[in-house]
mmCIF file of N, CA and C in Angstrom:
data_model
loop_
_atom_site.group_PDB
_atom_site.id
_atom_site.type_symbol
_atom_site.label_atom_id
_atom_site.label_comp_id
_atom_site.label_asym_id
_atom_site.label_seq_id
_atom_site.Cartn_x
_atom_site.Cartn_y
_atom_site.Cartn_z
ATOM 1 N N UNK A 1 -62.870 -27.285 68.295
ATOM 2 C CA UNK A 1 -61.526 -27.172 67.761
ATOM 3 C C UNK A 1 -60.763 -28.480 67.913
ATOM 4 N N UNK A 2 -60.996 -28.878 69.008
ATOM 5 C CA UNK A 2 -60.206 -30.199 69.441
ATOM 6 C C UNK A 2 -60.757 -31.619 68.193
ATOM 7 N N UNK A 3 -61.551 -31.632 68.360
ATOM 8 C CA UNK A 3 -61.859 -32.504 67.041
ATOM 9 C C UNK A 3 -61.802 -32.663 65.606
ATOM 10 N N UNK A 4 -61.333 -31.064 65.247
ATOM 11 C CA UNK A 4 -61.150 -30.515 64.195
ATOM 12 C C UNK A 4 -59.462 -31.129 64.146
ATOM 13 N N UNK A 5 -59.016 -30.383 65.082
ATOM 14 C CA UNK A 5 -57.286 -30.968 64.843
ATOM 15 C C UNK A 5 -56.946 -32.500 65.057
ATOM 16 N N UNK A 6 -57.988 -33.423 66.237
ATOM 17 C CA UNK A 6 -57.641 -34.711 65.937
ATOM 18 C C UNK A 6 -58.079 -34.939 64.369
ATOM 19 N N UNK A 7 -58.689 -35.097 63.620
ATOM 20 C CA UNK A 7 -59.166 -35.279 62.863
ATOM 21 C C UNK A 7 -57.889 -35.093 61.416
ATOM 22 N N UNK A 8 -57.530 -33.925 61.737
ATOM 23 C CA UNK A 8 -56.259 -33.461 60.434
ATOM 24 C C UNK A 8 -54.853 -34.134 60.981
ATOM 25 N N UNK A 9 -54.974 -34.578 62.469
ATOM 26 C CA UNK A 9 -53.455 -34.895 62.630
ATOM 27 C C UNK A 9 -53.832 -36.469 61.961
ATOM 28 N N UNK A 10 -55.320 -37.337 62.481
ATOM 29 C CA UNK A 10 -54.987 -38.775 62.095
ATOM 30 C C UNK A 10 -55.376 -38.430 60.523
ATOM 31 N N UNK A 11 -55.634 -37.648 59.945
ATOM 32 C CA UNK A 11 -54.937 -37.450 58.195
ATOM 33 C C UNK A 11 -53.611 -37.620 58.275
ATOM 34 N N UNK A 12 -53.511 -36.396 58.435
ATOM 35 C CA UNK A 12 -51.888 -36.710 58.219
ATOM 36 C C UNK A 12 -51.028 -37.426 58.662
ATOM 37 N N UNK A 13 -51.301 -37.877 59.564
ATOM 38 C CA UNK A 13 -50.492 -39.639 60.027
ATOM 39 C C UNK A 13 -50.666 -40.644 59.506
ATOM 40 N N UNK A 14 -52.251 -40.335 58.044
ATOM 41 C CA UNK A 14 -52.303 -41.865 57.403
ATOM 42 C C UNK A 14 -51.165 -41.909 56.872
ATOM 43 N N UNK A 15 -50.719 -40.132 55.922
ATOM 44 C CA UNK A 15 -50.013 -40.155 54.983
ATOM 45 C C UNK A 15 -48.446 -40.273 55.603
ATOM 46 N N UNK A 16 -48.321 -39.891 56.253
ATOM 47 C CA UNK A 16 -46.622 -39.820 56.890
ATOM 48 C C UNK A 16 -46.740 -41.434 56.663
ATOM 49 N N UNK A 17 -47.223 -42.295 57.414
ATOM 50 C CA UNK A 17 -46.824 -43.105 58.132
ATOM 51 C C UNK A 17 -45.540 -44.358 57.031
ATOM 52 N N UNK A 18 -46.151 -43.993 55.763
ATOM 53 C CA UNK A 18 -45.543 -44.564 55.100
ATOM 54 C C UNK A 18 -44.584 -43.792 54.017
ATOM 55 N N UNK A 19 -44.857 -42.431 53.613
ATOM 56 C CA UNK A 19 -44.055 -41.936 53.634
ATOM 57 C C UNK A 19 -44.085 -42.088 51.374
ATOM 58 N N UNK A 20 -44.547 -42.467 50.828
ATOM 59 C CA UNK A 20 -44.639 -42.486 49.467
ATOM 60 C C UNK A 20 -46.446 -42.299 49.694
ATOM 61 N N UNK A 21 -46.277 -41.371 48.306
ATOM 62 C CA UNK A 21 -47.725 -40.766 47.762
ATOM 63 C C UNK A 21 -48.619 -42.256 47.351
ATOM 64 N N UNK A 22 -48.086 -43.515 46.606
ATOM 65 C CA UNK A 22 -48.148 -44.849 46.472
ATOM 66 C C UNK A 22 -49.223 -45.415 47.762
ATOM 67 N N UNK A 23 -49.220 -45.019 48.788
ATOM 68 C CA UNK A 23 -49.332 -45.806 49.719
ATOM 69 C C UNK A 23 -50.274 -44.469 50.855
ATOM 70 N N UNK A 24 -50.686 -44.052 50.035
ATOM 71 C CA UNK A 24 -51.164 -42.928 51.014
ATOM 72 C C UNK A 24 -51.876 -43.015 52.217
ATOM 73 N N UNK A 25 -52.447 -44.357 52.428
ATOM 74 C CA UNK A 25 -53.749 -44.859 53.445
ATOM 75 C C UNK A 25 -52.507 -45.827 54.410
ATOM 76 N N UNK A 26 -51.910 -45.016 55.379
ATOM 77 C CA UNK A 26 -51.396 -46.693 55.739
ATOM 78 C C UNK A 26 -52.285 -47.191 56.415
ATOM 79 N N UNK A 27 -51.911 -48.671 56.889
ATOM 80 C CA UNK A 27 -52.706 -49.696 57.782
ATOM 81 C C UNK A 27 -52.715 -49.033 58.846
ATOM 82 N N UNK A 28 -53.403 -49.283 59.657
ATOM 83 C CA UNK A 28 -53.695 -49.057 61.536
ATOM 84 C C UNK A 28 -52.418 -49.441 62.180
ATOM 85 N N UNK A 29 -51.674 -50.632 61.357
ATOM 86 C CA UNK A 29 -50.605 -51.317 61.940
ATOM 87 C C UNK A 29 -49.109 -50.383 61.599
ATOM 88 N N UNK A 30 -49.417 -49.406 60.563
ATOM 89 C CA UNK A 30 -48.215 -48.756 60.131
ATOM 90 C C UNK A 30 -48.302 -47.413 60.293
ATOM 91 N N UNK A 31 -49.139 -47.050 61.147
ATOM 92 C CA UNK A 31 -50.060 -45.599 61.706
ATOM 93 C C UNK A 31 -49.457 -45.687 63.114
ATOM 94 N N UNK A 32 -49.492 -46.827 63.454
ATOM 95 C CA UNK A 32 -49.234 -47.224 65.201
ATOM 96 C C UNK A 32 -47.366 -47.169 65.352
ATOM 97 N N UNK A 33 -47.296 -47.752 64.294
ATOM 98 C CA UNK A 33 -45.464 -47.703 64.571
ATOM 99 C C UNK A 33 -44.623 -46.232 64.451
ATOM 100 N N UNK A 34 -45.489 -45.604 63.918
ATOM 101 C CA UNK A 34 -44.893 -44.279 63.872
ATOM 102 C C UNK A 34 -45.810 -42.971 64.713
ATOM 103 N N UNK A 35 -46.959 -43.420 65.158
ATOM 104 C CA UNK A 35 -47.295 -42.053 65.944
ATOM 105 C C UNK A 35 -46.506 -41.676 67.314
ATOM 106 N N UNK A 36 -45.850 -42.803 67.756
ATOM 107 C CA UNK A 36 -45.041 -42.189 68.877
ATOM 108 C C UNK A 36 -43.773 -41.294 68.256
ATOM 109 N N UNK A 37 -42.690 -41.329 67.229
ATOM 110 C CA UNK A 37 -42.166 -41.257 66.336
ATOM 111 C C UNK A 37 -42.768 -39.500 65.957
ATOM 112 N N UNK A 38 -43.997 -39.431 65.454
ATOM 113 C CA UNK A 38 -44.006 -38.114 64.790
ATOM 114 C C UNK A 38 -44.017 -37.060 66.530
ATOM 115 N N UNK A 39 -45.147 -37.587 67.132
ATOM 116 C CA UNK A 39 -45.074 -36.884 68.430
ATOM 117 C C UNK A 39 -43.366 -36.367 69.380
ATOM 118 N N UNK A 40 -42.699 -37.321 69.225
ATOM 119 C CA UNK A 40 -41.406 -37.360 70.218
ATOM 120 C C UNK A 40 -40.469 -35.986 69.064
ATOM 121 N N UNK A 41 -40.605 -36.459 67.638
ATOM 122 C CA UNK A 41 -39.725 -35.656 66.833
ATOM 123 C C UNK A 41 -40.558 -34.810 66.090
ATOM 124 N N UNK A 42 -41.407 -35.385 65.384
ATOM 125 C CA UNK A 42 -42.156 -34.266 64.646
ATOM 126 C C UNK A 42 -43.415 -33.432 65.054
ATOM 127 N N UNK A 43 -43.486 -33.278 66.390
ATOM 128 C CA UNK A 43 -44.955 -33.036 66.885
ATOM 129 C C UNK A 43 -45.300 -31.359 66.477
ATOM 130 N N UNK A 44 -44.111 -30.354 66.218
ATOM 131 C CA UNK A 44 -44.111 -28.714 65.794
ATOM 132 C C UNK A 44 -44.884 -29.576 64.417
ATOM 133 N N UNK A 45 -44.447 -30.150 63.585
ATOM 134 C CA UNK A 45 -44.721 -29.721 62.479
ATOM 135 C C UNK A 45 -46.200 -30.248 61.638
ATOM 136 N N UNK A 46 -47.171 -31.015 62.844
ATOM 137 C CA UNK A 46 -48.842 -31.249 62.789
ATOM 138 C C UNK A 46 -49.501 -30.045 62.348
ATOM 139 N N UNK A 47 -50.259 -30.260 61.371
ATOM 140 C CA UNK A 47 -50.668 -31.295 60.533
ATOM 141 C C UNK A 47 -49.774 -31.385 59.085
ATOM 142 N N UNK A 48 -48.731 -30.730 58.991
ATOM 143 C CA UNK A 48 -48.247 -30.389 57.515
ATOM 144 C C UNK A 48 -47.972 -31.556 57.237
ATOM 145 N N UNK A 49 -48.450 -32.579 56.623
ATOM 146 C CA UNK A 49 -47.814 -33.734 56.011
ATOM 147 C C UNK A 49 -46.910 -34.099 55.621
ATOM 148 N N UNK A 50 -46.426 -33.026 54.326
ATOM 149 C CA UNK A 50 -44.667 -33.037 53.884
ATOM 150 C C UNK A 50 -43.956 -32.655 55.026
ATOM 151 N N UNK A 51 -43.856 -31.855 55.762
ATOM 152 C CA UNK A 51 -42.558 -31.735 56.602
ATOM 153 C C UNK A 51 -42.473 -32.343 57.842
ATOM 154 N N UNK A 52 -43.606 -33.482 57.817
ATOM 155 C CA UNK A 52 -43.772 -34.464 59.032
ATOM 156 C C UNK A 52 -43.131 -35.714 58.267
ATOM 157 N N UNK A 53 -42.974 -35.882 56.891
ATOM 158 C CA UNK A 53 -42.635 -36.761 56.348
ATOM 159 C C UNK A 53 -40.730 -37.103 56.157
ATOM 160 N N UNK A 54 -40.594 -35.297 55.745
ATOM 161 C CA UNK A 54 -39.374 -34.792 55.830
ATOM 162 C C UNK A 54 -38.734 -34.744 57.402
ATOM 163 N N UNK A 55 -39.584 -34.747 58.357
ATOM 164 C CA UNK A 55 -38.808 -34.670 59.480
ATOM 165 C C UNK A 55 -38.393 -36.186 59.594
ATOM 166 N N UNK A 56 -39.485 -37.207 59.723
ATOM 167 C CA UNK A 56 -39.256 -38.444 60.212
ATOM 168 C C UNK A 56 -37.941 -39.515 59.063
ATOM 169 N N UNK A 57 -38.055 -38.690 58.059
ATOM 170 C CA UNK A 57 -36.496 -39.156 57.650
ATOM 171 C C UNK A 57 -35.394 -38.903 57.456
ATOM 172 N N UNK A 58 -35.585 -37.273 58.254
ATOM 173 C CA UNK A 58 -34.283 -36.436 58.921
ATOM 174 C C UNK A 58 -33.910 -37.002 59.790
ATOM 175 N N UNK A 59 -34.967 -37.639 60.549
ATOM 176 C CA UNK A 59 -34.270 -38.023 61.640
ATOM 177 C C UNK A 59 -34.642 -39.740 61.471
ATOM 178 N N UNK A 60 -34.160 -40.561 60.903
ATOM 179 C CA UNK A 60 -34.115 -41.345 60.616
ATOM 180 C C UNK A 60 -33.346 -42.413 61.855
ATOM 181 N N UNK A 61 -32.026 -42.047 61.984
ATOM 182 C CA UNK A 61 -31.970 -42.529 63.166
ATOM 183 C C UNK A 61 -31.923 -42.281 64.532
ATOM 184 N N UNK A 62 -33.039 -41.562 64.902
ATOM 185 C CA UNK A 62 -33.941 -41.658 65.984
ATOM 186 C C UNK A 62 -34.896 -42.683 65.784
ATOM 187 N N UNK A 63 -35.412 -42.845 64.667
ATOM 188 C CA UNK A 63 -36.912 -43.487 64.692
ATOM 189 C C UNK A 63 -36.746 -45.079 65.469
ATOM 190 N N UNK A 64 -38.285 -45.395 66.012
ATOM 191 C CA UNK A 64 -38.084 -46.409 66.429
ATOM 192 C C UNK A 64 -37.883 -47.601 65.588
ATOM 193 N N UNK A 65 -37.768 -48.865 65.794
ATOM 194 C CA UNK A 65 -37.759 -49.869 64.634
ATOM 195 C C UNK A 65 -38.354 -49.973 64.003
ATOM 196 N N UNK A 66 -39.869 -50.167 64.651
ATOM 197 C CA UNK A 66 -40.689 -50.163 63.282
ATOM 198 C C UNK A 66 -41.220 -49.400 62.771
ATOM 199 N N UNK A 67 -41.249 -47.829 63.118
ATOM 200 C CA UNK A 67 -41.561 -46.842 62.283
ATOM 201 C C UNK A 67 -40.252 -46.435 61.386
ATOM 202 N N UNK A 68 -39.181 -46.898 61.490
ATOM 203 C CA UNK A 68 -37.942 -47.362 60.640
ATOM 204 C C UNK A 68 -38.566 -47.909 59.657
ATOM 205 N N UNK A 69 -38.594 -49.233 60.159
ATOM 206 C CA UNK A 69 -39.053 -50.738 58.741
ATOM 207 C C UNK A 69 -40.414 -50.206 58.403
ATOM 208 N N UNK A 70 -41.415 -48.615 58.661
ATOM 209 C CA UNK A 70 -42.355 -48.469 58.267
ATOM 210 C C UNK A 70 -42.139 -47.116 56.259
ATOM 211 N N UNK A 71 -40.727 -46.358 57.259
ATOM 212 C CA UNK A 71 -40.444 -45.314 56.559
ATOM 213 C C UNK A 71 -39.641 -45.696 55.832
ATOM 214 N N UNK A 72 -38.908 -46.974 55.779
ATOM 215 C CA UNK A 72 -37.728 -47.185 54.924
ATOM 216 C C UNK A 72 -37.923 -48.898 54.728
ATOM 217 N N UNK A 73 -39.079 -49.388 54.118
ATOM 218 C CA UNK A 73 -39.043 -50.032 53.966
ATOM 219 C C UNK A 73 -37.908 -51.318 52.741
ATOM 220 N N UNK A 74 -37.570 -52.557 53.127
ATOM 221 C CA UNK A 74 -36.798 -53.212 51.964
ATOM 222 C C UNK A 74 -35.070 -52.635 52.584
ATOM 223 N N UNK A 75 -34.895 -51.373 53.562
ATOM 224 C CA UNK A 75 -34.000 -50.268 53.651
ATOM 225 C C UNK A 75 -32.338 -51.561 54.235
ATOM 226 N N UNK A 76 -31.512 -51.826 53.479
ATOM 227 C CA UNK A 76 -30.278 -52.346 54.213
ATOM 228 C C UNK A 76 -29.990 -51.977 55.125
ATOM 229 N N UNK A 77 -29.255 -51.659 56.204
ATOM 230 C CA UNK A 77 -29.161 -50.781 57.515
ATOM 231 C C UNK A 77 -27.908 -50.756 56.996
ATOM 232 N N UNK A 78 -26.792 -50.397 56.829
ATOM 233 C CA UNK A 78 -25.324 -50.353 57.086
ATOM 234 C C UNK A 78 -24.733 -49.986 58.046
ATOM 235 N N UNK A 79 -25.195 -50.230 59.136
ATOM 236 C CA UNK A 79 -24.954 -49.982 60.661
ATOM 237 C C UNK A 79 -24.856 -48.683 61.493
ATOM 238 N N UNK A 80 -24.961 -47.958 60.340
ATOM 239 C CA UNK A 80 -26.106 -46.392 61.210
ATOM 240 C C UNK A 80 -26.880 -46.375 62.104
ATOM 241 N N UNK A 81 -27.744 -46.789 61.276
ATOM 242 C CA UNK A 81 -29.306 -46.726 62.489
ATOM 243 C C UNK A 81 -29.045 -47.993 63.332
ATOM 244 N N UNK A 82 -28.594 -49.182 63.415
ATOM 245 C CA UNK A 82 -28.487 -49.726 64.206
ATOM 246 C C UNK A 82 -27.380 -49.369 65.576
ATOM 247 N N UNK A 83 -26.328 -48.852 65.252
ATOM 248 C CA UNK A 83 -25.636 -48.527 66.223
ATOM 249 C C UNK A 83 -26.023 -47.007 66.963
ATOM 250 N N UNK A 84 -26.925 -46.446 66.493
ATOM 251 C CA UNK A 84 -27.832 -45.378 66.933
ATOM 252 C C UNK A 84 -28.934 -45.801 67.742
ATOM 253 N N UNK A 85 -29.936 -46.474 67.114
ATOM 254 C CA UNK A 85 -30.287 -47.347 68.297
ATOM 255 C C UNK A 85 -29.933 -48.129 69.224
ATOM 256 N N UNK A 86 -28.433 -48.888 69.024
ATOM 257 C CA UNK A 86 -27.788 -49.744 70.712
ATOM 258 C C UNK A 86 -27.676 -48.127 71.452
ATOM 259 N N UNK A 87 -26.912 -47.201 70.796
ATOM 260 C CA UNK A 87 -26.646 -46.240 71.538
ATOM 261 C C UNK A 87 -27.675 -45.367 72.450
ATOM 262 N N UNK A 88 -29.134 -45.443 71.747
ATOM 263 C CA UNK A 88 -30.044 -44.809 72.281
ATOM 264 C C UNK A 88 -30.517 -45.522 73.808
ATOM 265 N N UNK A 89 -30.039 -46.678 73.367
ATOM 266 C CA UNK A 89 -30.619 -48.163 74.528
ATOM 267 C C UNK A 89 -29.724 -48.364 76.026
ATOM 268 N N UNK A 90 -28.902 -47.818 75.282
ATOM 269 C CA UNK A 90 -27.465 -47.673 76.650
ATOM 270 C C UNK A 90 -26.634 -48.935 76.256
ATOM 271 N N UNK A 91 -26.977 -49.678 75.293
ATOM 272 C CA UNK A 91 -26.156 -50.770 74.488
ATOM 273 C C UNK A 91 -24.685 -50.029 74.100
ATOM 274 N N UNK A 92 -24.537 -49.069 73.860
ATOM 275 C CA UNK A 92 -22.960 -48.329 73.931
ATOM 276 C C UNK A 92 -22.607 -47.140 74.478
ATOM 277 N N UNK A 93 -21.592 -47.129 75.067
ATOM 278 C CA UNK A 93 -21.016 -45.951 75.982
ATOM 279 C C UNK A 93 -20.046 -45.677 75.366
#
């Protein structure tokens, strides 16, 4: 069983990781920025792909940086997610 489910979660983490059907295979390098990311927020919703995809840009600012610059790539920040992250950091009280 255990190999059965590693197996469907690193599926579905190729596809989350980037988050467009376009890009379905991410790199190792864009797999890595977001598996801490699906685990911390999306870990209920393994292996469903769409609503691991839908979670990680519900929660958008939670994500870490670079599973950020992985899910929203090109993305302007308008100081949302950045002041969500100082805040997460203890950068604001």
């Amino acid at each position: 069983m255990l190999p059965r489910l590693t197996k469907a979660f690193a599926i579905a983490l190729s596809v989350t990781t980037i988050g467009t059907s376009a890009f379905a295979q991410g790199t190792m390098q864009q797999q890595n920025a977001c598996r801490p990311d699906v685990f911390r927020l999306c870990g209920s919703y393994i292996p469903n792909v769409g609503a691991i995809v839908a979670c990680l840009q519900d929660n958008a600012a939670s994500l870490s940086e670079p599973c950020h610059d992985v899910m929203f790539p090109g993305h302007v920040d308008q100081g949302g997610y950045e002041q969500a992250a100082r805040a997460r950091s203890g950068e604001l009280r």
